[in-house]
Coordinates of C-alpha atoms and ligand atoms in Angstrom, one line a residue:
M738 CA -0.3 -0.1 0.3
S739 CA 1.6 3.7 -0.9
E740 CA 1.5 5.9 1.9
P741 CA -1.2 8.4 2.3
R742 CA -0.5 11.8 1.0
P743 CA -0.2 14.1 3.4
A744 CA -3.2 17.1 3.3
V745 CA -2.5 20.4 1.4
D746 CA -3.2 23.5 2.5
A747 CA -4.7 25.0 -0.3
S748 CA -3.8 28.2 1.1
A749 CA -0.4 28.4 1.0
P750 CA 1.4 29.8 -1.1
I751 CA 3.7 28.6 -4.6
G752 CA 7.2 29.4 -4.6
V753 CA 8.9 30.0 -7.8
F754 CA 12.3 29.9 -7.5
D755 CA 15.2 31.5 -10.1
S756 CA 19.1 32.6 -10.3
G757 CA 17.9 36.2 -11.1
V758 CA 15.1 37.9 -12.6
G759 CA 14.4 36.9 -15.6
G760 CA 12.1 34.2 -14.0
L761 CA 9.7 36.8 -13.1
T762 CA 8.8 35.6 -16.6
V763 CA 7.3 32.8 -15.1
L764 CA 5.7 34.6 -12.6
K765 CA 3.5 36.8 -14.6
A766 CA 2.5 33.6 -16.5
L767 CA 0.7 32.3 -13.3
Q768 CA -0.1 35.2 -11.3
A769 CA -1.9 35.5 -15.3
R770 CA -2.7 31.7 -15.3
M771 CA -3.9 30.7 -11.3
P772 CA -5.0 34.7 -10.1
A773 CA -6.1 33.4 -6.8
E774 CA -2.6 31.7 -5.8
R775 CA -0.4 33.5 -3.1
F776 CA 3.0 33.4 -4.9
V777 CA 7.2 34.1 -3.3
Y778 CA 9.6 34.7 -6.0
L779 CA 13.2 34.1 -5.1
G780 CA 15.7 34.8 -7.4
D781 CA 19.6 34.3 -6.3
T782 CA 20.6 37.1 -8.0
A783 CA 24.0 37.2 -5.6
R784 CA 24.2 34.0 -7.8
L785 CA 23.2 35.0 -11.5
P786 CA 25.1 33.1 -13.9
Y787 CA 23.9 29.4 -12.9
G788 CA 24.3 29.1 -17.2
T789 CA 27.9 28.6 -16.6
K790 CA 28.2 27.1 -13.8
S791 CA 28.7 23.2 -13.5
A792 CA 25.9 21.1 -12.8
R793 CA 27.2 20.0 -9.3
T794 CA 27.3 24.3 -7.9
V795 CA 23.7 24.5 -10.0
Q796 CA 21.7 21.7 -8.0
R797 CA 24.2 22.6 -4.3
Y798 CA 23.1 26.8 -5.4
A799 CA 19.4 25.1 -6.0
V800 CA 18.8 23.5 -3.4
Q801 CA 19.2 25.6 -1.0
A802 CA 17.2 28.8 -2.6
A803 CA 14.2 26.4 -2.6
G804 CA 15.1 25.5 1.1
Q805 CA 14.6 28.5 1.8
L806 CA 11.0 28.9 -0.4
V807 CA 10.6 26.0 1.7
T808 CA 11.0 27.1 5.6
R809 CA 8.1 29.8 4.6
G810 CA 5.5 26.7 4.0
V811 CA 5.3 26.6 -0.4
K812 CA 3.0 24.1 -1.1
A813 CA 4.9 23.5 -4.7
L814 CA 7.5 24.9 -5.8
V815 CA 8.2 26.2 -9.6
V816 CA 11.8 25.9 -10.8
A817 CA 11.9 29.6 -13.7
C818 CA 15.2 28.8 -14.8
N819 CA 16.2 26.2 -16.9
T820 CA 19.5 25.6 -15.7
A821 CA 18.4 24.8 -12.5
S822 CA 15.3 23.0 -14.7
A823 CA 17.9 21.2 -16.5
V824 CA 19.6 20.1 -14.1
A825 CA 18.5 20.2 -10.5
L826 CA 15.3 19.3 -10.8
V827 CA 16.5 15.5 -9.5
A828 CA 18.4 17.0 -6.6
L829 CA 15.6 19.2 -5.0
R830 CA 12.9 16.4 -5.6
E831 CA 14.6 14.4 -3.8
A832 CA 15.6 16.8 -1.4
Y833 CA 12.2 17.8 -0.5
Q834 CA 9.9 15.3 -1.7
P835 CA 6.7 14.9 -1.2
L836 CA 5.9 18.7 -2.4
P837 CA 5.2 18.3 -5.8
V838 CA 8.7 20.5 -7.8
F839 CA 7.8 21.6 -11.6
G840 CA 10.2 22.7 -14.0
V841 CA 10.3 24.4 -17.3
V842 CA 12.4 21.9 -19.0
D843 CA 9.6 19.3 -19.9
P844 CA 6.5 21.8 -21.1
G845 CA 8.8 24.3 -23.0
A846 CA 9.9 20.9 -24.8
A847 CA 5.9 19.8 -25.0
A848 CA 5.0 22.9 -26.2
A849 CA 8.1 23.0 -29.3
G850 CA 7.2 19.3 -29.8
R851 CA 3.9 19.7 -30.9
V852 CA 4.0 23.4 -33.4
S853 CA 7.0 21.6 -34.7
R854 CA 6.1 20.7 -38.5
S855 CA 9.3 19.2 -39.9
G856 CA 10.4 18.4 -37.0
R857 CA 13.4 20.7 -36.4
I858 CA 13.6 22.7 -33.3
G859 CA 16.7 25.4 -32.6
V860 CA 16.9 25.6 -28.9
L861 CA 18.5 28.6 -28.0
A862 CA 20.2 28.2 -23.7
T863 CA 22.3 28.9 -21.4
E864 CA 25.6 26.5 -21.3
S865 CA 24.9 24.6 -18.7
T866 CA 21.5 23.8 -19.7
V867 CA 23.0 22.8 -23.7
R868 CA 25.7 20.7 -22.3
G869 CA 23.6 18.3 -20.4
G870 CA 21.4 17.6 -22.9
A871 CA 18.1 17.9 -20.4
Y872 CA 15.7 19.6 -23.5
Q873 CA 17.6 17.4 -26.9
H874 CA 16.3 15.0 -24.0
A875 CA 12.5 15.7 -23.9
I876 CA 11.6 16.9 -27.5
L877 CA 13.0 13.4 -28.4
N878 CA 11.1 11.9 -25.8
L879 CA 8.2 13.1 -27.0
R880 CA 9.2 12.9 -31.0
R881 CA 11.8 10.4 -31.8
N882 CA 12.0 11.3 -35.2
A883 CA 13.2 15.2 -34.3
R884 CA 16.5 17.0 -35.1
V885 CA 16.9 19.2 -32.3
F886 CA 19.6 22.2 -33.0
A887 CA 21.1 23.8 -29.1
R888 CA 23.4 26.5 -29.2
A889 CA 24.4 28.1 -26.2
C890 CA 24.0 32.3 -25.3
P891 CA 25.1 33.6 -23.3
M892 CA 25.3 37.4 -24.7
L893 CA 21.6 37.0 -24.8
V894 CA 21.9 36.5 -21.3
T895 CA 23.8 39.9 -20.6
L896 CA 21.6 41.7 -23.6
A897 CA 18.6 41.2 -21.7
E898 CA 20.2 42.0 -18.5
D899 CA 21.4 45.8 -19.3
G900 CA 17.9 46.3 -21.4
W901 CA 20.0 46.5 -24.5
I902 CA 16.7 44.5 -25.8
D903 CA 16.6 46.7 -29.7
G904 CA 18.9 47.9 -32.4
D905 CA 21.4 47.5 -33.9
V906 CA 23.6 45.1 -32.1
P907 CA 21.4 42.9 -30.4
E908 CA 20.4 42.0 -33.5
R909 CA 24.3 41.6 -34.9
I910 CA 24.5 39.2 -31.9
V911 CA 21.2 37.3 -32.5
S912 CA 22.1 36.3 -36.1
S913 CA 25.3 35.6 -35.5
Y914 CA 24.2 33.2 -32.4
L915 CA 20.7 32.1 -36.2
G916 CA 23.2 31.7 -38.7
A917 CA 22.9 27.7 -38.4
F918 CA 19.7 27.2 -37.4
L919 CA 19.1 29.6 -40.7
H920 CA 21.4 28.6 -43.4
G921 CA 24.2 26.6 -43.0
G922 CA 21.8 23.3 -43.1
E923 CA 19.2 22.6 -39.8
S924 CA 16.6 24.9 -41.3
I925 CA 14.3 24.7 -37.9
D926 CA 11.1 26.0 -38.6
T927 CA 11.0 25.7 -34.8
L928 CA 12.9 28.3 -32.0
L929 CA 12.9 27.2 -28.3
L930 CA 14.1 29.5 -26.2
G931 CA 15.2 28.0 -23.3
C932 CA 16.4 30.3 -20.7
T933 CA 14.1 32.6 -18.6
H934 CA 15.7 35.6 -20.1
F935 CA 15.3 35.8 -23.6
P936 CA 11.6 36.2 -23.9
I937 CA 11.6 40.0 -24.3
L938 CA 14.4 39.7 -27.3
R939 CA 11.9 38.5 -28.2
D940 CA 11.1 41.1 -31.3
V941 CA 14.5 40.8 -31.9
L942 CA 15.0 36.8 -32.0
A943 CA 11.2 36.9 -34.1
R944 CA 12.5 39.5 -36.8
V945 CA 16.1 37.5 -37.8
A946 CA 14.1 34.6 -37.5
G947 CA 11.8 35.2 -40.4
A948 CA 7.8 34.2 -41.0
G949 CA 8.5 30.2 -41.3
V950 CA 9.9 30.1 -37.8
T951 CA 7.3 29.4 -34.4
L952 CA 9.1 30.9 -31.5
V953 CA 8.4 29.1 -28.3
D954 CA 8.9 30.3 -24.7
S955 CA 8.2 28.2 -21.6
A956 CA 6.3 30.1 -19.8
E957 CA 2.9 30.4 -20.5
T958 CA 3.1 26.1 -21.1
T959 CA 4.3 25.3 -17.3
A960 CA 2.0 27.7 -15.9
Q961 CA -1.0 25.8 -17.3
H962 CA 1.1 22.5 -16.5
V963 CA 1.3 24.2 -12.4
A964 CA -2.6 25.5 -12.8
T965 CA -3.9 22.2 -13.3
A966 CA -1.7 19.2 -11.2
I967 CA -2.6 22.1 -8.6
E968 CA -5.9 21.8 -9.3
R969 CA -5.6 18.1 -10.0
T970 CA -4.3 17.5 -6.5
A971 CA -7.3 19.8 -4.2
G972 CA -4.2 22.2 -4.1
A973 CA -5.6 25.2 -5.3
A974 CA -6.6 28.6 -3.3
L975 CA -10.1 28.2 -2.7
E976 CA -10.0 32.1 -1.8
P977 CA -8.4 34.4 -4.1
H978 CA -5.6 36.5 -1.9
A979 CA -3.7 37.6 -4.7
A980 CA -0.7 37.8 -2.8
R981 CA 2.6 38.5 -3.4
L982 CA 6.5 38.1 -2.3
L983 CA 9.5 39.1 -3.6
L984 CA 12.6 37.7 -2.3
A985 CA 16.9 38.6 -3.6
T986 CA 19.9 37.6 -2.5
D987 CA 21.3 41.1 -4.0
D988 CA 20.5 44.1 -4.6
R989 CA 17.7 45.4 -4.9
H990 CA 17.3 48.5 -6.7
R991 CA 18.9 47.1 -9.9
F992 CA 15.9 43.6 -9.2
A993 CA 13.3 46.9 -9.1
R994 CA 14.9 48.3 -12.6
V995 CA 15.3 45.1 -14.6
G996 CA 12.9 42.7 -13.2
R997 CA 10.0 45.2 -14.4
Y998 CA 10.8 44.2 -17.9
F999 CA 10.8 40.8 -17.2
L1000 CA 7.3 41.2 -14.8
G1001 CA 6.1 43.9 -17.7
E1002 CA 4.2 46.0 -14.4
A1003 CA 6.8 48.6 -12.1
L1004 CA 8.3 47.3 -9.1
A1005 CA 10.0 49.9 -6.7
A1006 CA 13.8 48.4 -4.1
E1007 CA 10.9 48.7 -1.5
D1008 CA 8.4 45.6 -3.1
I1009 CA 11.6 43.0 -3.1
E1010 CA 13.0 42.1 1.0
L1011 CA 16.9 40.8 0.2
I1012 CA 17.9 37.8 1.8
D1013 CA 20.5 35.5 2.6
L1014 CA 21.0 32.3 2.2
Ligands
DGL1596 N1 18.5 31.9 -15.0 C1 19.2 31.2 -16.0 C2 18.0 30.5 -16.9 O1 16.7 30.2 -17.5 C3 19.7 32.3 -17.4 C4 20.4 33.1 -16.1 C5 21.9 32.8 -15.7 O2 22.4 32.5 -16.1 O3 21.2 32.2 -14.1 O4 19.1 29.3 -17.8

């Protein structure tokens, strides 16, 4: 017989975690999809970027950061960071079972596999995500004859962090990253944005990729997946709370200044609580 599941406190918040402010795109989608839920978002800004670090280091950081959310009584954890989803999901599930832990890789891979007509899919992500092969495996698991081409784009994280999201410089950098996808024989018809920071470069990515390439980002599909799973376990909030707490491990001012591009609403440094891990 299986162990009885502990009763879920439906009024508890959902924890959302990222290496920085990029995961606010996922928080935005979660809030829109589940307006009655409370959220606690943690951006580990002191240790960003995760995408250039080893899997072992990212696992250690992710378990520590999630621990902070767990002590705040979250009923589920959403790993908004693609790098942490790609390399630390198993470690997080083991560390905090039976807490439901959701990542962004599987929902993003499923969306890309669904929309691609030719099965030729490009993935843009961080070095660590590409090296681990999580997106490649997730897409091939769903669509065995797909051809997946993954490219690490660390400069796009820097551009997005600087708010340098349009004009000649981003366009040239994006063109260089997308070169082989478009003109080097890879001939993709779907481009998966496998990093929290890339949705705010969507306009320039779409322009360079051209009309024949469909862009997929995992924020929407992740939010849908999390909402369905939480409703299924009877853990959805019944009373509207719509409260939100934002935590950062460094520089509340920078978090507010850059974060508003990702969240799509004004933020003040006073809205953010500074914590130590
Ligand atoms: N959040 C990371 C990701 O989605 C990007 C920023 C970083 O490298 O920490 O992969």
